XYZ file of C-alpha atoms in Angstrom:
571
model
C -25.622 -28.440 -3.788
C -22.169 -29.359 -4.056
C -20.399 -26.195 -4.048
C -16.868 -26.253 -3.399
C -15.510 -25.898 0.588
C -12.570 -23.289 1.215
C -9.567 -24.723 2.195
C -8.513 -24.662 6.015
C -4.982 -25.273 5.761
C -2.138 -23.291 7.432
C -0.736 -22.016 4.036
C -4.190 -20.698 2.903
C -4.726 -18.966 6.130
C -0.976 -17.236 6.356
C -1.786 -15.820 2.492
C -5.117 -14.339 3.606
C -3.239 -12.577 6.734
C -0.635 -11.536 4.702
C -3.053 -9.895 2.300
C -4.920 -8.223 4.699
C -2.253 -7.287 7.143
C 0.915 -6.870 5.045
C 2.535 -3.961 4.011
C 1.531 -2.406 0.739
C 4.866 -1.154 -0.030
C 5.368 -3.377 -3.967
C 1.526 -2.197 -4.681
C 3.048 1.521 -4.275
C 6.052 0.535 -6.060
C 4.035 -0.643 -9.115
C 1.022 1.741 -8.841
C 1.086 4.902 -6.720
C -1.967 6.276 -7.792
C -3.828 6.043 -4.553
C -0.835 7.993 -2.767
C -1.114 10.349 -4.889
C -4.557 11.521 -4.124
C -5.164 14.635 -2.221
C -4.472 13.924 1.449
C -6.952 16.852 1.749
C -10.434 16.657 1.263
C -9.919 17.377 -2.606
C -10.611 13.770 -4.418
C -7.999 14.425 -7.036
C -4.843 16.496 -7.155
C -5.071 19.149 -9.676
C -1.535 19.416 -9.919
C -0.943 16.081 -11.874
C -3.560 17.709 -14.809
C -1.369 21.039 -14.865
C 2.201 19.487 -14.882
C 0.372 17.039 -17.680
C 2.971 16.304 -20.163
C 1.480 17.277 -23.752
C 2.380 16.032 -26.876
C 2.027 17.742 -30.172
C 0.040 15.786 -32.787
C 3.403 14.950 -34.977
C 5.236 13.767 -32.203
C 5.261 9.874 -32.872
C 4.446 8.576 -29.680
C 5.012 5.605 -28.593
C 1.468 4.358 -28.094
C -1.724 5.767 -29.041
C -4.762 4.578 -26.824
C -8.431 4.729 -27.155
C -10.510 5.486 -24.547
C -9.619 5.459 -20.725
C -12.046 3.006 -18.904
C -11.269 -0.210 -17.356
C -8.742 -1.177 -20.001
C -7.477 1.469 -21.622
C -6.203 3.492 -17.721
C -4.928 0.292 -17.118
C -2.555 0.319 -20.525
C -1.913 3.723 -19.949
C -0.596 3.185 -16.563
C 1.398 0.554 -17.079
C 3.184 1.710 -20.282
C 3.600 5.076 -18.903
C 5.007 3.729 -15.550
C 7.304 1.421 -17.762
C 8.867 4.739 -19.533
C 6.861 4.417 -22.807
C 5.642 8.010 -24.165
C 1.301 7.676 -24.069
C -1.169 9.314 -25.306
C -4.708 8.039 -24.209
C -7.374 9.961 -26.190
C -10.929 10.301 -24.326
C -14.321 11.286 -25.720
C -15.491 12.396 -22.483
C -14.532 14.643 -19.915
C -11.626 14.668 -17.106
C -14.203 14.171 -14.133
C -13.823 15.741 -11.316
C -15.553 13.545 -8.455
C -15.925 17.178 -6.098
C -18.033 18.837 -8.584
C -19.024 16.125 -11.483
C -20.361 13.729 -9.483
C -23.826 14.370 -7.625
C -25.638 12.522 -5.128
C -28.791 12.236 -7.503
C -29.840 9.097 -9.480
C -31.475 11.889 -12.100
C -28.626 14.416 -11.859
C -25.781 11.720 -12.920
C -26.904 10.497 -16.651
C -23.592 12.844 -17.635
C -21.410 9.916 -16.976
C -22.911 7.701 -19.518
C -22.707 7.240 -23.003
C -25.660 8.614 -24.521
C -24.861 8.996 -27.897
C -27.080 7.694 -30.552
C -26.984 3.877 -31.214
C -29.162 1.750 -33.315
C -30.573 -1.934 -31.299
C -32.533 -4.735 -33.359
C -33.056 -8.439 -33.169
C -35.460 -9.952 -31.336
C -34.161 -9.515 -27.954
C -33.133 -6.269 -28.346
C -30.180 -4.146 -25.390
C -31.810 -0.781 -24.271
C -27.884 0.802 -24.002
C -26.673 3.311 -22.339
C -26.651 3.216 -18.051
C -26.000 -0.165 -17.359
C -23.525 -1.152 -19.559
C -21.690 2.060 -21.026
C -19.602 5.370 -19.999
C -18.411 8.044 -20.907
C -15.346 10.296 -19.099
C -11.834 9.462 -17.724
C -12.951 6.051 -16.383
C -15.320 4.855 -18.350
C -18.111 2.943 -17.001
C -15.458 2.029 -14.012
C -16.824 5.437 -12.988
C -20.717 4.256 -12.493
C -20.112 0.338 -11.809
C -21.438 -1.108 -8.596
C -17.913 -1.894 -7.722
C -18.513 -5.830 -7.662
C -15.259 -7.683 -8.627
C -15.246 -11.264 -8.535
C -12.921 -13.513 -11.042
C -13.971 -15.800 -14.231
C -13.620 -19.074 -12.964
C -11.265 -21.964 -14.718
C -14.451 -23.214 -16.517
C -14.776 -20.452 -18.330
C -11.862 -20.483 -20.439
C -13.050 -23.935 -21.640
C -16.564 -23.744 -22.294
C -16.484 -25.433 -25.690
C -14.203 -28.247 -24.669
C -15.749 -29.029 -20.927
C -19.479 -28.312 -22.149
C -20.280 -28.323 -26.027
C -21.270 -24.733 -25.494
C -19.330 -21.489 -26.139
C -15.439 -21.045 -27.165
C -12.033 -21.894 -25.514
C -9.943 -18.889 -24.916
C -6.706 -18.950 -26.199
C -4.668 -18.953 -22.441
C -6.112 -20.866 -19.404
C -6.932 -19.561 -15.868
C -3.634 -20.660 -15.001
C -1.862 -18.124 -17.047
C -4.248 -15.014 -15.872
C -4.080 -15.956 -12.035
C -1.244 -13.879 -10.907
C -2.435 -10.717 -12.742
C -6.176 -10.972 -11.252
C -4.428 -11.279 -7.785
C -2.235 -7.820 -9.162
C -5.334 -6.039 -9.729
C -7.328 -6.985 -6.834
C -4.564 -5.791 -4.766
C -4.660 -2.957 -6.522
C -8.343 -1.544 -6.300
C -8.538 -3.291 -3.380
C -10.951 -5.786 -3.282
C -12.482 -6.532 0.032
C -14.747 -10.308 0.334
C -14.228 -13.284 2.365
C -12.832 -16.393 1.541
C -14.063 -17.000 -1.959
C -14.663 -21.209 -2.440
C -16.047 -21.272 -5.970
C -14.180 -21.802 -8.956
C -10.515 -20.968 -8.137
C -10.730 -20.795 -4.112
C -8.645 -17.745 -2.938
C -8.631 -15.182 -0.330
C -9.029 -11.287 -0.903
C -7.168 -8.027 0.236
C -9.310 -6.724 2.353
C -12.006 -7.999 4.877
C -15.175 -8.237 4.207
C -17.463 -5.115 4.587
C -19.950 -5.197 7.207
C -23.731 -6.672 6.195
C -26.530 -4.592 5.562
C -30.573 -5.207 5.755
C -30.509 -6.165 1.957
C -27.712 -8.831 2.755
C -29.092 -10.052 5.512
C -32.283 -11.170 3.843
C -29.936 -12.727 1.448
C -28.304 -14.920 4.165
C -31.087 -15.571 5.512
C -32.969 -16.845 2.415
C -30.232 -18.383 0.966
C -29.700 -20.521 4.950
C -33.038 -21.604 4.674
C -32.425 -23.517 1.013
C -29.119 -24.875 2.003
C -27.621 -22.464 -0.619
C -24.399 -21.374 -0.066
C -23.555 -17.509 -0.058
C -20.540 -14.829 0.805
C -19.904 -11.445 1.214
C -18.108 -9.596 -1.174
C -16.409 -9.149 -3.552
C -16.168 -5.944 -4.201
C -13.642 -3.076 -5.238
C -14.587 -0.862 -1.945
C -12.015 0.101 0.960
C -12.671 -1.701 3.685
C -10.489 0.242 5.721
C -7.991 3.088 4.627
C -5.721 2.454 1.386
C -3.237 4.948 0.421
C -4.371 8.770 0.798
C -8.411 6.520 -0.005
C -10.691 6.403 2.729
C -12.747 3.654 4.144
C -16.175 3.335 2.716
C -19.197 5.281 4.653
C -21.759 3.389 3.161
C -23.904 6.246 1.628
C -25.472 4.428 -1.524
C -24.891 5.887 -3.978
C -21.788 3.611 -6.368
C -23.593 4.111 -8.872
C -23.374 7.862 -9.454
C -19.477 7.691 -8.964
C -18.161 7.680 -5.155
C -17.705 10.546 -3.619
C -15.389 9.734 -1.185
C -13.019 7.524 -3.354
C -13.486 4.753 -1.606
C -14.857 2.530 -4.474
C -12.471 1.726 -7.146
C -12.681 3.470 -10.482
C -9.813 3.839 -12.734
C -9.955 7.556 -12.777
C -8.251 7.229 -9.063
C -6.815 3.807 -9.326
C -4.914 3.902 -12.304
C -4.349 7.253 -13.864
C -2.416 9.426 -11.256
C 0.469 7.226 -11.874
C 0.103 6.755 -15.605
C 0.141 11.023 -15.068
C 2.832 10.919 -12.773
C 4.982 9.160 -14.907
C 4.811 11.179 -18.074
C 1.162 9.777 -19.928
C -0.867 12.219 -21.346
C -4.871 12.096 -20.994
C -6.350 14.200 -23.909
C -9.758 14.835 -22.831
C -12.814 15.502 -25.448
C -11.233 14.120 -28.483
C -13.533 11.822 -30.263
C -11.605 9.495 -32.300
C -12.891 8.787 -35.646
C -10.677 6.225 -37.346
C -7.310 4.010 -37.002
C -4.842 5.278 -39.391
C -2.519 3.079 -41.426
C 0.701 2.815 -44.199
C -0.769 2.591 -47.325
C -0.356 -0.817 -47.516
C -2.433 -0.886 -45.263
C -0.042 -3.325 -42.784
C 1.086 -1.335 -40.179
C -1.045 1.165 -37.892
C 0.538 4.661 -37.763
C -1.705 6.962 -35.414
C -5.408 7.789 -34.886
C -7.572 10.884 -36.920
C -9.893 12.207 -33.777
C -11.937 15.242 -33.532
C -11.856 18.315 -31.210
C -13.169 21.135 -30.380
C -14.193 21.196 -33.656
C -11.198 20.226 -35.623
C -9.855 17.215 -37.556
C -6.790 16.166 -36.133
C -3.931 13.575 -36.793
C -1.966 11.704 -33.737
C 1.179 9.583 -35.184
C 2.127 6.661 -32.858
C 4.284 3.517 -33.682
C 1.243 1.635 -31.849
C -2.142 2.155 -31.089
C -5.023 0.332 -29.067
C -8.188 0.362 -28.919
C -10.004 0.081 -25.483
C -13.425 1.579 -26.452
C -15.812 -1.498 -25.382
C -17.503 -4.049 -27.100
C -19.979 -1.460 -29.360
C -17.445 1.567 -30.096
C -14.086 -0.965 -30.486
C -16.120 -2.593 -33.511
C -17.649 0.265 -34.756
C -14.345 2.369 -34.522
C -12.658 -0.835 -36.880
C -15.741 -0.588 -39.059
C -15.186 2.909 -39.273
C -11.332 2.812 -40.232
C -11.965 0.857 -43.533
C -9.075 1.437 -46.141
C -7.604 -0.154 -49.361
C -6.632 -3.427 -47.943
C -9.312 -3.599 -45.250
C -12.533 -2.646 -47.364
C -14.921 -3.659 -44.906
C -13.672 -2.363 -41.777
C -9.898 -2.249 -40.255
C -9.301 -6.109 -39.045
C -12.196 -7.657 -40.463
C -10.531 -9.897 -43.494
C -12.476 -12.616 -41.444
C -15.904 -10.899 -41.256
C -15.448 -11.249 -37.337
C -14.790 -7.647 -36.150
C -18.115 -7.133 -34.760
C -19.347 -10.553 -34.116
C -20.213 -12.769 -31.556
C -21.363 -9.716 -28.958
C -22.811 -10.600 -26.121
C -24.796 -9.589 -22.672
C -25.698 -10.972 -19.349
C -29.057 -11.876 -18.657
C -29.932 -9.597 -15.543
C -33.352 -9.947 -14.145
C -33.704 -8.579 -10.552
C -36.418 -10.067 -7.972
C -37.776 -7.821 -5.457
C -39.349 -9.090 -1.814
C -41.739 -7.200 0.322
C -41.000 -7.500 3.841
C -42.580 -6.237 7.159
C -39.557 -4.957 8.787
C -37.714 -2.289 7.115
C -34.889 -3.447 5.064
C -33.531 -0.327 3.627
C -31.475 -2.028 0.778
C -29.241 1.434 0.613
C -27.350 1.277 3.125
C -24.762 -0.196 2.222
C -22.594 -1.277 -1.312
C -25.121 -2.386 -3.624
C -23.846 -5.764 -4.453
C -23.043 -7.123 -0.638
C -23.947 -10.798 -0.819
C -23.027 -13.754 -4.133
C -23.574 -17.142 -4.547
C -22.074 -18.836 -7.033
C -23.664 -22.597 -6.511
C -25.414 -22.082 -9.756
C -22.214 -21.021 -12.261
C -21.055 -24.003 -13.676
C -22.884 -26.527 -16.032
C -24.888 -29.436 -13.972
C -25.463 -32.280 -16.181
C -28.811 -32.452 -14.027
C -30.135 -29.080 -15.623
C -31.870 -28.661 -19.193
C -29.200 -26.023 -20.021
C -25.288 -25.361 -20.633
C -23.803 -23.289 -18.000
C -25.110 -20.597 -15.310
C -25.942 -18.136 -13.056
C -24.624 -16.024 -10.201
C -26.867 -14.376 -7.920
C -25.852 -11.170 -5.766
C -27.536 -8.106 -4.004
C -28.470 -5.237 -5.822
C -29.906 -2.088 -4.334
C -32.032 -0.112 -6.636
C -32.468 3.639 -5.643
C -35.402 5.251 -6.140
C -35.692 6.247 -9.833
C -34.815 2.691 -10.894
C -36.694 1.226 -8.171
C -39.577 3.322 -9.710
C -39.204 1.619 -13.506
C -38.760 -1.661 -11.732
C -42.339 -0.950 -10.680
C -43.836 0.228 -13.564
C -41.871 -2.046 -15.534
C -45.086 -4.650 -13.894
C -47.739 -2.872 -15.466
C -48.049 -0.646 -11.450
C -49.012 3.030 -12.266
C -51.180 6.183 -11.045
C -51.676 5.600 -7.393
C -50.238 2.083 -7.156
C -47.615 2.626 -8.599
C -46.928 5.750 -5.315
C -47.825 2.960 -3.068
C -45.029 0.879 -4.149
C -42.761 4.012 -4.284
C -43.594 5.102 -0.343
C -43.180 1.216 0.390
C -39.506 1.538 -0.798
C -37.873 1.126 2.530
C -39.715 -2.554 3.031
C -38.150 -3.950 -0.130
C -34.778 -6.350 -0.931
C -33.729 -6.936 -4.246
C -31.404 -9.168 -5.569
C -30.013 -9.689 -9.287
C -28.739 -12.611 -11.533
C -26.105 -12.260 -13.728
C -26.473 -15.590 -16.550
C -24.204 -16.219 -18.837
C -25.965 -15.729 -22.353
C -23.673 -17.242 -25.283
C -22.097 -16.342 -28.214
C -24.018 -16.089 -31.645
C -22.381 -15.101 -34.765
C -25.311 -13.365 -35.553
C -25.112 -11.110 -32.388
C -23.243 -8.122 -33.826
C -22.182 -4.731 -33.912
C -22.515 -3.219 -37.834
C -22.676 0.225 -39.331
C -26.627 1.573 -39.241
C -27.328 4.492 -41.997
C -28.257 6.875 -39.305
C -25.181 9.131 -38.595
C -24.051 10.736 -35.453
C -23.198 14.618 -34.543
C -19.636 14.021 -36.330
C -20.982 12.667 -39.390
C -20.457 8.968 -38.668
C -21.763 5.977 -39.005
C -23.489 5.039 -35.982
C -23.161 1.487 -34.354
C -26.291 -0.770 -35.214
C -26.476 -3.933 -32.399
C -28.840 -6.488 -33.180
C -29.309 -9.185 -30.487
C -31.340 -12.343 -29.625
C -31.504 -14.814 -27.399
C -31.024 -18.876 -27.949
C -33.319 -21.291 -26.187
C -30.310 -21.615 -24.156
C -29.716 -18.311 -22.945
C -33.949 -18.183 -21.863
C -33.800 -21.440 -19.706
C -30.866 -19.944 -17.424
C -32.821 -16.782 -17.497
C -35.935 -18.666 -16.270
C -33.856 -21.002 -13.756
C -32.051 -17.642 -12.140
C -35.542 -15.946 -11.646
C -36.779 -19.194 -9.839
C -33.926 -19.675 -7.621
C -34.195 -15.499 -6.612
C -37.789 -15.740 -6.109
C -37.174 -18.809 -3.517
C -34.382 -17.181 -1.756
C -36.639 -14.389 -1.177
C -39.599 -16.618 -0.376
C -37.561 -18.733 2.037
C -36.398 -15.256 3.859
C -39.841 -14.465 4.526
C -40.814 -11.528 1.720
C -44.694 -11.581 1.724
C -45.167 -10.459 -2.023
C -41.944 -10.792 -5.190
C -41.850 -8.659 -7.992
C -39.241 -9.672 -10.866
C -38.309 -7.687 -14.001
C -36.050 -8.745 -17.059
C -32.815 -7.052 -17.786
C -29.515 -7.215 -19.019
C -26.358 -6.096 -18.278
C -22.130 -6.033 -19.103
C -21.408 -5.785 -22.696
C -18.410 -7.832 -24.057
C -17.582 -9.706 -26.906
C -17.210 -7.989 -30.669
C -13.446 -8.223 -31.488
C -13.118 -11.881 -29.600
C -9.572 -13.380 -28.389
C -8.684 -16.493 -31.037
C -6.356 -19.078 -31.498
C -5.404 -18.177 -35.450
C -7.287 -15.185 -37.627
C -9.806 -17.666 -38.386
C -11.435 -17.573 -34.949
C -10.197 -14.650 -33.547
C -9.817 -10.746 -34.309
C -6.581 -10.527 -31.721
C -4.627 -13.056 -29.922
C -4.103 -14.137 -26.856
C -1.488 -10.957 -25.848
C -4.432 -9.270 -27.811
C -2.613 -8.015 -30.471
C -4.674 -7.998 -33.873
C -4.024 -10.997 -36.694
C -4.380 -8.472 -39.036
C -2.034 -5.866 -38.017
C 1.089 -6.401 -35.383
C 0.960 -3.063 -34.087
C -3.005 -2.416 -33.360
C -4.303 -3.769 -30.149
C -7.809 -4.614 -28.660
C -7.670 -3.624 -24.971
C -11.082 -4.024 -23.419
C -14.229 -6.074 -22.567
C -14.451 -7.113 -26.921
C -12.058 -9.294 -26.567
C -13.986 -11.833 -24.532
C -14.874 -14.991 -25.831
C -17.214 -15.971 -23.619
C -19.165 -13.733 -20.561
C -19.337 -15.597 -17.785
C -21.775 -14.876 -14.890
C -19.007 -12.790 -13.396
C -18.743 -9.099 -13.808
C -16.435 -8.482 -16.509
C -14.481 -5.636 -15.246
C -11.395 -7.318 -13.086
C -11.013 -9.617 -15.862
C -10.880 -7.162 -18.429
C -8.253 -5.658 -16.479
C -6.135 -8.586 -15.497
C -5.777 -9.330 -19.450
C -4.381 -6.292 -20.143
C -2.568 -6.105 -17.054
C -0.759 -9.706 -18.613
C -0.729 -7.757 -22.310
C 0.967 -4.986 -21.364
C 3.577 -7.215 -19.464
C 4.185 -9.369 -22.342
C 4.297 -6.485 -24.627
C 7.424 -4.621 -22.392
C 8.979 -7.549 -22.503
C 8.907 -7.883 -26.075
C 10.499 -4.391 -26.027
C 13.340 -5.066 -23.280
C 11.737 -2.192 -21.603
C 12.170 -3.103 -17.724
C 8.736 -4.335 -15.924
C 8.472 -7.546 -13.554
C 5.282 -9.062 -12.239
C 6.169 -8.450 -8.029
């Protein structure tokens, strides 16, 4: 197989001790947030909401943002920590883990975006769980809390394989900022030896029965696999408690101790002076009338229009609401959407191919108990000239609870009394999931459908299909799954097709020509707008998107207090 060994030498080994042993006193200095949580068992101080600072809507703010998931808390916190004045407008709710957040696969559809959204092509993305959210968080909130890094490649996919785009920076350039973040969530794996090798915060969590038949499976092939990474305490962090292994990441922890940024990120952006205006749906970027310069956001709430001024805005609302915001903001100099002189604002969208493989096995397995993605290889991520395609797969655990394990089921045709058979078998069954890296068509896009929604917009239309490409990884990933299984001993496999991780839609560029924003992702178009989420992605990956989404604006938000002389330093 060829996959890359970790390196052995003293240097790597005194890094990974003083990451996992070493005082946490510059993460605290740069990001507070998990000291500031409730030492109690409350799961988020109150306080910080009521002392809130609140802005009027004609107070010209420093910096308007757009949502608060992955990207835009991160902005927030930053800026805010850095002494800039921030408002960070939210569609959703403030969650409140104590009393928002159930233990109940059917109780927790709250926390996603549900609102109406036209899909076409001829592949087309059922949206909404899996790759959406709604609330102070965003989908950070309902992730499985699996973090791993792009790897070098990826930045270079056009020049190293034929296939993709280059990003305008390299890996080089992002390094110190994914090695910020993962510090700061914390991310617990063990040594990671694919792409860039590198150690992680914390120590890897303990295996469970799912990742066990991974390791087995994957021994048996000669395949090489790892625990981790993921954005779990392994071990107390701040005022965050060590992980108790209950199952249920998906419907937002309930013990903080996976990473969202609703406790990673925003105490400290509210700490130091950032506002968090909760259930204001913003319908449009505002600009001069020249259209050149962006001067606040028009958002609704309860029921009213309202205006925000700001000498900067960005927009972190993901890869379908980022574009169909920009659509949405069309003016005089901009007629077909805000940004889109090119015709790229909403282009080049993309998914991961996600199919999951499920094995039967005598013993019980009980693929809860413990973080849902546990196990990863990465063998499979690069390009191998000896394959019919360009590029890869990863392959992980995933632990399916019973609702989805039930559509994974039927999803095979099982129903009536089979299907209940299956459903009382649950406890015998390990499942793992591929995440492929499908590739970028200009055709793959985000427009404005005739439908509109509750406010009287436009409602995003996403029409996606696959390449011959994209369907061969696909096929190879459910082969390699199916043998892992096999090899572990499952007496019966069950795979279903699925995707997952939305990015892509207001892509990073080298000039306007190829790009929406630039590498600091600032717009072409206008100097003061800013893209600050997954949409800026040129490429996927077969990594989950969410630490890298965060490292780039982690690296934006330095570059852009430098720019100011406001005081910030990368420790």
């Amino acid at each position: 197989m060829g996959a890359p060994r970790p390196r052995t030498g003293g240097a790597v080994i005194g890094k990974y001790l003083r990451l996992t042993a070493g005082s946490q006193q510059a993460i605290r200095d740069r990001n507070a947030s998990a000291w500031l949580l409730p030492e109690d068992d409350r799961r988020f101080d109150h306080g910080l909401l009521e002392r809130m600072r609140r802005y009027r809507d004609e107070d010209e703010v420093d910096i308007a943002i757009v949502g608060c998931g992955a990207g835009g808390a991160v902005l927030a916190q930053r800026l805010a920590h850095a002494g800039w004045s921030v408002v960070c407008l939210e569609a959703g709710p403030f969650w409140d883990p104590d009393t928002h957040w159930v233990s109940d696969e059917g109780g927790s559809h709250h926390l996603y975006w549900t609102e109406p959204r036209v899909i076409s092509g001829s592949d087309p993305v059922p949206l909404g769980s899996n790759n959406s959210g709604r609330g102070v968080g965003g989908s950070t909130v309902h992730f499985a809390g699996y973090a791993p890094r792009f790897h070098p490649s990826d930045f270079r996919t056009r020049s190293l394989d034929g296939v993709g785009a280059d990003w305008p920076l390299d890996y080089r350039e992002l390094r110190p900022y994914f090695e910020r973040i993962e510090e700061e969530l914390p991310v617990a794996g063990q040594f990671w030896p694919w792409g860039d090798p590198h150690p992680y915060p914390h120590a890897p969590h303990p295996v469970g029965g799912n990742g066990e038949v991974f390791l087995r499976g994957a021994a048996a092939l000669g395949i090489p696999a790892r625990v981790g990474p993921v954005a779990i305490t392994n071990g107390r962090f701040g005022n965050r408690p060590h992980c108790v292994y209950r199952g249920f990441c998906l419907q937002g922890c309930k013990v903080n101790a996976k990473a969202s940024t609703l406790i990673t990120h925003v105490p400290d952006a509210l700490a130091h002076g950032a506002e968090i205006r909760t259930e204001a749906m913003v319908t449009a970027v505002e600009t001069d009338p020249e259209g050149r310069r962006a001067t606040g956001v028009r958002y609704l709430r309860n029921g009213r229009e309202h205006r925000q001024r700001a000498r900067m805005v960005a927009v972190a609302g993901y890869a379908i609401e980022t574009p169909r915001l920009l659509l949405n903001s069309a003016n005089r100099r901009f007629p077909q959407g805000l940004c889109n002189d090119h015709d790229l604002v909403g282009r080049y969208v993309m998914v991961q191919g996600a199919p999951q493989t499920s094995g039967r096995f005598a013993e019980e397995v009980r693929a809860y108990k413990a973080p849902p993605p546990e196990v990863t290889t990465e063998e499979f991520y690069e390009t191998d000239p000896a394959r019919p395609y360009r590029r890869g797969f990863a392959v992980q655990n995933v632990a399916p609870l019973p609702i989805t394990w039930a559509e994974h089921i039927a999803a095979q045709g099982h129903w009536g009394h089979d299907l209940r058979r299956y459903l009382q078998d649950y406890v015998h069954w390990a499942t793992l999931g591929a995440l492929c890296e499908l590739l970028p068509q200009a055709d793959n896009r985000v427009t404005l459908a005739a439908e509109r929604d509750r406010y009287g917009l436009p409602v995003a239309e996403f029409s996606y299909s696959q390449c011959d490409n994209d369907r061969a990884v696909i096929k190879a990933a459910r082969t390699v799954m199916e043998d892992i299984l096999c090899a572990a001993g499952a007496t019966e496999v069950l795979t279903i097709g699925r995707y997952a991780h939305l990015v892509g839609g207001c892509r990073m560029g080298a000039d306007p020509q190829s790009g929406v924003v630039d590498a600091d992702l600032r717009s072409f178009a206008i100097p003061n707008l800013l893209v600050t989420d997954g949409s800026v992605l040129p490429t996927q990956g077969s990594a989950n998107p969410a630490l890298t989404i965060m490292a780039l604006v982690d690296r934006a938000a330095q570059r852009l207090i430098s720019r100011t002389g406001r005081s910030w330093s990368v420790a």
